[in-house]
Coordinates of C-alpha atoms in Angstrom, one line a residue:
X1371 CA -100.2 124.3 -11.5
X1372 CA -97.6 121.6 -11.4
X1373 CA -100.3 118.9 -10.8
X1374 CA -102.3 119.8 -13.9
X1375 CA -102.5 116.9 -16.3
X1376 CA -100.6 117.5 -19.4
X1377 CA -100.0 115.3 -22.5
X1378 CA -97.2 115.2 -25.1
X1379 CA -98.8 115.5 -28.6
X1380 CA -97.2 115.6 -32.0
X1381 CA -97.9 118.9 -33.6
X1382 CA -98.4 117.5 -37.1
X1383 CA -101.5 115.7 -35.7
X1384 CA -102.8 118.7 -33.9
X1385 CA -102.4 121.7 -36.2
X1386 CA -104.9 123.6 -34.1
X1387 CA -102.2 123.9 -31.4
X1388 CA -99.8 126.0 -33.6
X1389 CA -101.2 129.3 -32.4
X1390 CA -100.6 128.1 -28.9
X1391 CA -96.9 127.5 -29.7
X1392 CA -96.6 131.1 -30.8
X1393 CA -98.3 132.3 -27.7
X1394 CA -96.0 130.1 -25.6
X1395 CA -92.8 131.6 -27.1
X1396 CA -94.0 135.1 -26.2
X1397 CA -94.8 134.1 -22.7
X1398 CA -91.5 132.3 -22.1
X1399 CA -89.5 135.2 -23.5
X1400 CA -91.6 138.3 -22.6
X1401 CA -88.6 140.7 -22.8
X1402 CA -87.7 139.6 -26.4
X1403 CA -89.8 141.4 -29.1
X1404 CA -88.7 138.9 -31.7
X1405 CA -90.5 136.2 -29.7
X1406 CA -93.8 137.8 -30.6
X1407 CA -93.0 137.9 -34.3
X1408 CA -95.2 135.0 -35.4
X1409 CA -94.7 135.9 -39.1
X1410 CA -90.9 135.6 -38.8
X1411 CA -91.2 132.3 -37.0
X1412 CA -93.6 131.0 -39.6
X1413 CA -90.9 131.8 -42.2
X1414 CA -88.2 130.0 -40.3
X1415 CA -90.4 126.9 -39.9
X1416 CA -91.3 127.1 -43.6
X1417 CA -87.6 127.1 -44.4
X1418 CA -87.0 124.1 -42.2
X1419 CA -89.8 122.4 -44.0
X1420 CA -87.7 122.6 -47.2
X1421 CA -84.7 120.8 -45.6
X1422 CA -83.5 117.8 -47.6
X1423 CA -84.6 115.6 -44.7
X1424 CA -87.7 117.6 -43.8
X1425 CA -89.9 114.5 -43.7
X1426 CA -87.9 113.3 -40.7
X1427 CA -88.4 116.6 -38.8
X1428 CA -90.7 116.2 -35.7
X1429 CA -92.4 118.7 -33.3
X1430 CA -94.0 118.0 -30.0
X1431 CA -96.0 120.1 -27.6
X1432 CA -97.0 119.8 -24.0
X1433 CA -100.8 120.6 -23.8
X1434 CA -103.2 120.7 -20.9
X1435 CA -106.6 119.0 -21.0
X1436 CA -108.0 122.4 -21.9
X1437 CA -105.8 122.7 -24.9
X1438 CA -103.3 125.2 -23.5
X1439 CA -99.8 124.7 -24.9
X1440 CA -97.3 124.9 -22.1
X1441 CA -94.2 123.3 -23.8
X1442 CA -92.6 122.7 -27.2
X1443 CA -89.7 120.8 -28.6
X1444 CA -88.5 120.2 -32.2
X1445 CA -86.3 117.5 -33.6
X1446 CA -84.2 118.6 -36.6
X1447 CA -82.4 116.0 -38.8
X1448 CA -79.0 116.3 -40.4
X1449 CA -76.8 114.0 -42.4
X1450 CA -73.3 113.3 -41.0
X1451 CA -70.2 111.4 -42.0
X1452 CA -68.9 109.5 -38.9
X1453 CA -66.0 107.2 -39.3
X1454 CA -66.7 107.0 -43.1
X1455 CA -70.4 106.1 -42.6
X1456 CA -73.3 108.3 -43.7
X1457 CA -75.7 108.6 -40.9
X1458 CA -78.6 110.8 -39.9
X1459 CA -78.6 112.4 -36.4
X1460 CA -81.1 114.8 -34.9
X1461 CA -80.7 117.9 -32.7
X1462 CA -83.2 119.5 -30.3
X1463 CA -84.5 122.9 -31.2
X1464 CA -86.9 125.5 -29.8
X1465 CA -87.1 123.7 -26.4
X1466 CA -89.3 125.8 -24.1
X1467 CA -91.6 125.2 -21.2
X1468 CA -93.7 127.6 -19.1
X1469 CA -92.6 128.1 -15.5
X1470 CA -94.5 125.8 -13.3
X1471 CA -94.4 122.9 -15.8
X1472 CA -90.7 122.2 -15.6
X1473 CA -91.3 118.7 -14.3
X1474 CA -93.1 117.8 -17.5
X1475 CA -90.2 119.1 -19.6
X1476 CA -88.6 115.7 -19.2
X1477 CA -91.5 114.1 -21.0
X1478 CA -90.7 116.2 -24.2
X1479 CA -87.1 115.1 -24.1
X1480 CA -88.0 111.5 -23.4
X1481 CA -90.1 111.6 -26.6
X1482 CA -87.2 113.0 -28.5
X1483 CA -84.8 110.3 -27.5
X1484 CA -87.3 107.6 -28.1
X1485 CA -87.7 108.9 -31.6
X1486 CA -84.1 109.8 -32.6
X1487 CA -81.5 107.1 -32.1
X1488 CA -78.7 109.4 -33.1
X1489 CA -78.3 112.8 -31.7
X1490 CA -75.9 115.8 -32.0
X1491 CA -76.4 119.1 -30.3
X1492 CA -74.6 122.3 -29.5
X1493 CA -76.0 123.9 -26.4
X1494 CA -75.2 126.2 -23.5
X1495 CA -78.3 125.9 -21.4
X1496 CA -77.3 123.8 -18.3
X1497 CA -80.8 122.6 -17.6
X1498 CA -81.3 121.3 -21.2
X1499 CA -77.9 119.6 -21.2
X1500 CA -78.6 117.9 -17.9
X1501 CA -81.8 116.4 -19.3
X1502 CA -80.0 115.2 -22.4
X1503 CA -77.4 113.5 -20.3
X1504 CA -80.1 111.8 -18.4
X1505 CA -81.1 110.1 -21.7
X1506 CA -77.6 109.0 -22.7
X1507 CA -76.1 112.0 -24.5
X1508 CA -72.5 112.6 -23.6
X1509 CA -70.3 115.7 -23.8
X1510 CA -67.8 115.5 -26.6
X1511 CA -66.2 118.9 -25.8
X1512 CA -66.6 122.6 -26.2
X1513 CA -66.8 124.8 -29.3
X1514 CA -64.5 127.8 -29.4
X1515 CA -66.2 131.1 -29.3
X1516 CA -63.9 133.8 -30.8
X1517 CA -64.5 137.5 -31.3
X1518 CA -62.5 140.3 -32.8
X1519 CA -63.2 144.0 -31.9
X1520 CA -63.1 146.3 -34.9
X1521 CA -64.6 149.5 -33.6
X1522 CA -64.6 150.1 -29.8
X1523 CA -66.5 153.4 -30.3
X1524 CA -69.6 151.4 -31.4
X1525 CA -69.9 149.0 -28.4
X1526 CA -73.5 149.3 -27.4
X1527 CA -72.8 149.6 -23.7
X1528 CA -70.4 152.5 -24.1
X1529 CA -72.3 155.8 -23.3
X1530 CA -72.7 158.1 -26.4
X1531 CA -70.7 161.0 -24.9
X1532 CA -67.6 158.7 -24.4
X1533 CA -67.6 157.1 -27.9
X1534 CA -65.6 159.9 -29.6
X1535 CA -62.8 159.2 -27.0
X1536 CA -62.5 155.7 -28.4
X1537 CA -61.9 156.8 -32.0
X1538 CA -58.1 156.6 -31.6
X1539 CA -58.5 152.9 -30.5
X1540 CA -60.4 152.2 -33.7
X1541 CA -57.7 153.9 -35.8
X1542 CA -55.1 151.9 -34.0
X1543 CA -56.9 148.6 -34.6
X1544 CA -57.2 149.4 -38.3
X1545 CA -53.5 150.3 -38.6
X1546 CA -52.6 147.1 -36.9
X1547 CA -54.8 145.0 -39.3
X1548 CA -53.2 146.7 -42.2
X1549 CA -49.8 145.4 -41.2
X1550 CA -50.9 141.8 -40.9
X1551 CA -50.3 140.6 -44.5
X1552 CA -46.7 141.8 -44.3
X1553 CA -46.1 140.1 -41.0
X1554 CA -47.8 136.8 -41.7
X1555 CA -47.6 136.6 -45.4
X1556 CA -50.3 137.4 -47.9
X1557 CA -51.6 133.8 -48.4
X1558 CA -53.6 132.6 -51.4
X1559 CA -56.0 134.8 -53.3
X1560 CA -59.5 135.1 -51.9
X1561 CA -62.5 135.8 -54.2
X1562 CA -66.2 136.5 -53.7
X1563 CA -68.1 133.6 -55.1
X1564 CA -71.6 133.7 -56.8
X1565 CA -72.9 130.6 -55.0
X1566 CA -72.4 126.9 -54.3
X1567 CA -71.4 124.8 -57.3
X1568 CA -70.2 121.3 -57.7
X1569 CA -66.7 122.2 -56.5
X1570 CA -68.2 122.4 -53.0
X1571 CA -69.2 118.7 -53.3
X1572 CA -65.6 117.8 -54.1
X1573 CA -64.3 119.8 -51.1
X1574 CA -66.6 118.1 -48.7
X1575 CA -65.6 114.7 -49.9
X1576 CA -61.9 115.6 -49.2
X1577 CA -63.0 116.8 -45.7
X1578 CA -64.9 113.6 -45.0
X1579 CA -62.0 111.5 -46.2
X1580 CA -59.6 113.2 -43.7
X1581 CA -61.7 114.2 -40.7
X1582 CA -63.6 111.4 -38.8
X1583 CA -66.7 113.5 -38.0
X1584 CA -68.5 116.2 -40.0
X1585 CA -72.0 117.4 -40.9
X1586 CA -72.6 116.9 -44.6
X1587 CA -72.0 120.2 -46.3
X1588 CA -72.4 119.5 -50.0
X1589 CA -73.6 122.1 -52.5
X1590 CA -77.3 121.2 -52.2
X1591 CA -77.3 121.5 -48.5
X1592 CA -75.3 124.8 -48.5
X1593 CA -77.8 126.3 -51.0
X1594 CA -80.6 125.4 -48.7
X1595 CA -78.7 126.5 -45.6
X1596 CA -77.7 130.0 -46.8
X1597 CA -79.8 130.7 -49.9
X1598 CA -82.9 132.7 -50.5
X1599 CA -85.5 132.2 -47.7
X1600 CA -83.0 131.0 -45.1
X1601 CA -82.7 132.9 -41.8
X1602 CA -79.2 134.3 -42.5
X1603 CA -79.9 135.4 -46.1
X1604 CA -78.3 137.4 -47.6
X1605 CA -74.8 136.2 -47.0
X1606 CA -71.4 136.7 -48.7
X1607 CA -69.5 133.7 -49.8
X1608 CA -65.7 133.9 -50.0
X1609 CA -63.6 131.2 -51.7
X1610 CA -60.0 130.2 -52.5
X1611 CA -59.4 128.2 -55.7
X1612 CA -56.3 126.4 -56.8
X1613 CA -53.9 128.8 -58.4
X1614 CA -54.6 129.3 -62.1
X1615 CA -58.1 127.9 -61.9
X1616 CA -61.0 130.3 -62.1
X1617 CA -63.7 127.6 -61.6
X1618 CA -61.8 124.4 -60.7
X1619 CA -60.6 122.9 -57.4
X1620 CA -62.0 124.7 -54.4
X1621 CA -59.5 124.9 -51.5
X1622 CA -61.8 126.5 -49.0
X1623 CA -64.7 128.9 -48.4
X1624 CA -66.3 131.1 -45.8
X1625 CA -69.9 132.2 -45.4
X1626 CA -70.3 135.7 -43.8
X1627 CA -73.3 137.6 -42.6
X1628 CA -73.8 141.1 -41.2
X1629 CA -76.4 141.0 -38.4
X1630 CA -79.7 142.8 -38.8
X1631 CA -78.5 145.5 -36.4
X1632 CA -75.5 146.3 -38.6
X1633 CA -73.2 146.0 -35.7
X1634 CA -72.3 142.3 -35.6
X1635 CA -70.4 140.3 -38.2
X1636 CA -70.8 136.5 -38.1
X1637 CA -68.5 133.9 -39.6
X1638 CA -71.3 131.3 -40.2
X1639 CA -69.0 128.7 -41.9
X1640 CA -65.4 128.5 -42.7
X1641 CA -64.0 125.3 -44.2
X1642 CA -60.6 124.8 -45.7
X1643 CA -59.2 121.7 -47.4
X1644 CA -57.6 119.6 -44.6
X1645 CA -54.2 120.8 -43.6
X1646 CA -54.4 124.0 -45.7
X1647 CA -53.8 126.4 -42.8
X1648 CA -52.8 129.1 -45.3
X1649 CA -56.2 128.9 -46.9
X1650 CA -58.0 129.1 -43.6
X1651 CA -55.9 132.0 -42.5
X1652 CA -56.5 133.9 -45.8
X1653 CA -60.3 133.3 -45.6
X1654 CA -60.5 134.6 -42.0
X1655 CA -58.2 137.6 -42.8
X1656 CA -60.5 138.5 -45.8
X1657 CA -63.5 138.1 -43.5
X1658 CA -62.1 140.7 -41.2
X1659 CA -61.5 143.0 -44.1
X1660 CA -65.1 142.5 -45.3
X1661 CA -66.6 143.2 -41.9
X1662 CA -64.4 146.3 -41.5
X1663 CA -65.7 147.7 -44.8
X1664 CA -69.3 146.8 -43.6
X1665 CA -68.8 148.9 -40.5
X1666 CA -69.6 146.3 -37.8
X1667 CA -68.0 146.8 -34.4
X1668 CA -67.3 143.1 -33.7
X1669 CA -66.7 139.8 -35.6
X1670 CA -68.1 136.6 -34.0
X1671 CA -67.1 133.0 -34.8
X1672 CA -68.0 129.7 -33.2
X1673 CA -66.3 126.5 -34.3
X1674 CA -64.3 123.4 -33.4
X1675 CA -60.6 123.5 -34.0
X1676 CA -59.8 121.0 -36.7
X1677 CA -57.6 120.5 -39.8
X1678 CA -60.2 122.4 -41.8
X1679 CA -60.4 125.5 -39.5
X1680 CA -58.1 128.4 -38.6
X1681 CA -55.6 127.4 -35.9
X1682 CA -55.5 129.2 -32.5
X1683 CA -52.1 130.9 -33.3
X1684 CA -53.7 132.4 -36.4
X1685 CA -56.7 133.6 -34.5
X1686 CA -54.4 135.3 -32.0
X1687 CA -52.4 136.8 -34.8
X1688 CA -55.5 138.3 -36.4
X1689 CA -56.5 139.8 -33.1
X1690 CA -59.3 137.4 -32.1
X1691 CA -59.9 136.7 -28.4
X1692 CA -61.7 133.8 -26.7
X1693 CA -65.1 134.1 -24.9
X1694 CA -65.2 130.9 -22.9
X1695 CA -68.4 131.8 -21.1
X1696 CA -70.2 132.0 -24.4
X1697 CA -68.9 128.7 -25.6
X1698 CA -71.3 126.0 -26.6
X1699 CA -71.0 122.3 -25.5
X1700 CA -71.0 119.7 -28.2
X1701 CA -73.1 116.6 -27.1
X1702 CA -73.6 113.4 -29.0
X1703 CA -75.4 110.0 -28.8
X1704 CA -75.1 107.4 -31.5
X1705 CA -76.8 104.0 -31.4
X1706 CA -73.7 102.3 -32.9
X1707 CA -71.2 102.2 -30.1
X1708 CA -68.2 102.5 -32.4
X1709 CA -69.6 105.6 -34.1
X1710 CA -70.5 107.0 -30.7
X1711 CA -66.9 106.6 -29.4
X1712 CA -65.6 108.3 -32.5
X1713 CA -68.0 111.2 -32.2
X1714 CA -67.2 111.6 -28.5
X1715 CA -63.8 113.1 -29.2
X1716 CA -64.2 116.8 -30.2
X1717 CA -60.8 116.6 -31.9
X1718 CA -62.4 114.3 -34.5
X1719 CA -64.9 117.0 -35.7
X1720 CA -64.9 119.5 -38.5
X1721 CA -67.7 121.8 -37.3
X1722 CA -68.9 125.4 -37.4
X1723 CA -72.2 126.7 -36.1
X1724 CA -73.6 130.2 -36.8
X1725 CA -74.3 132.6 -34.0
X1726 CA -77.4 134.7 -33.5
X1727 CA -79.6 133.0 -36.0
X1728 CA -83.2 133.1 -34.9
X1729 CA -82.6 130.9 -31.9
X1730 CA -82.1 127.8 -34.1
X1731 CA -79.1 125.5 -34.3
X1732 CA -78.5 123.8 -37.6
X1733 CA -75.1 122.4 -38.2

């Protein structure tokens, strides 16, 4: 099988191969029912097709001479601010190859790096990262993966007969959470926001002026990223505004999602005005309260520590614990050497990436 001739083809020029991509996904992940949900994946790709830079998105397939699809890779574009410059970088997505064709997987990645001069990715698959390093991507650092347990009695791996025995632990955690405002201070007021208005543009410009590296998260992008038709929709948006201002200066926001299973709560985005640790703490504290009311058993949050994020001491104070084995690695490659060196330091990034979102990474 490894000697079978295969070719790298651009999917846009061979739409007849799309059905083969759906079959490939099911064959690569036979134990994942969602891999066979072609309708759901069509919705995701339709949403990606509405990205502000959708015309720059590319998809390639590995196909045999008989037209069988044995591999797939997509290139997703995103605008970034790096050292004050506005640049577009791409990330790999939906990278999969059938067993027996692993040697040809390099051909897909080679096509990606020939096409995208600037690349940013967050990955945890060792094989994929090794191939990216081969083409010049370098490790900038690791993203923190933090979790907070809200209800031990709902942990899926706990046998049903034992769950009632864990009820006291749940009550104890809730009692501890109730004391946090008096111990750490109440912080600024957090409200539920209706959506993303022009104040989000102003907040991002303040972030970009203070932090050397950040994905562009203006109001238009956020509406696409989390609005109707996006994989995480519906979401809840929390915000902190300057005291005395109902619709003025935005000091920070958080985007929250309850997983489809009702058991997991995801902090998809949390951005505070640079240096406003009190705002970041208040947003995360209110996120914990929100997920507690929603009945999830655990809160999950993946991000890079920065002047716009909660600080480690605040995470510990709120009862979060690190999951190093589930941390993603941030990798970068920029054609401009100066920008590359800036992006190569994880301490320069303001960055959050959602967890559990249809297998796609979009910053």
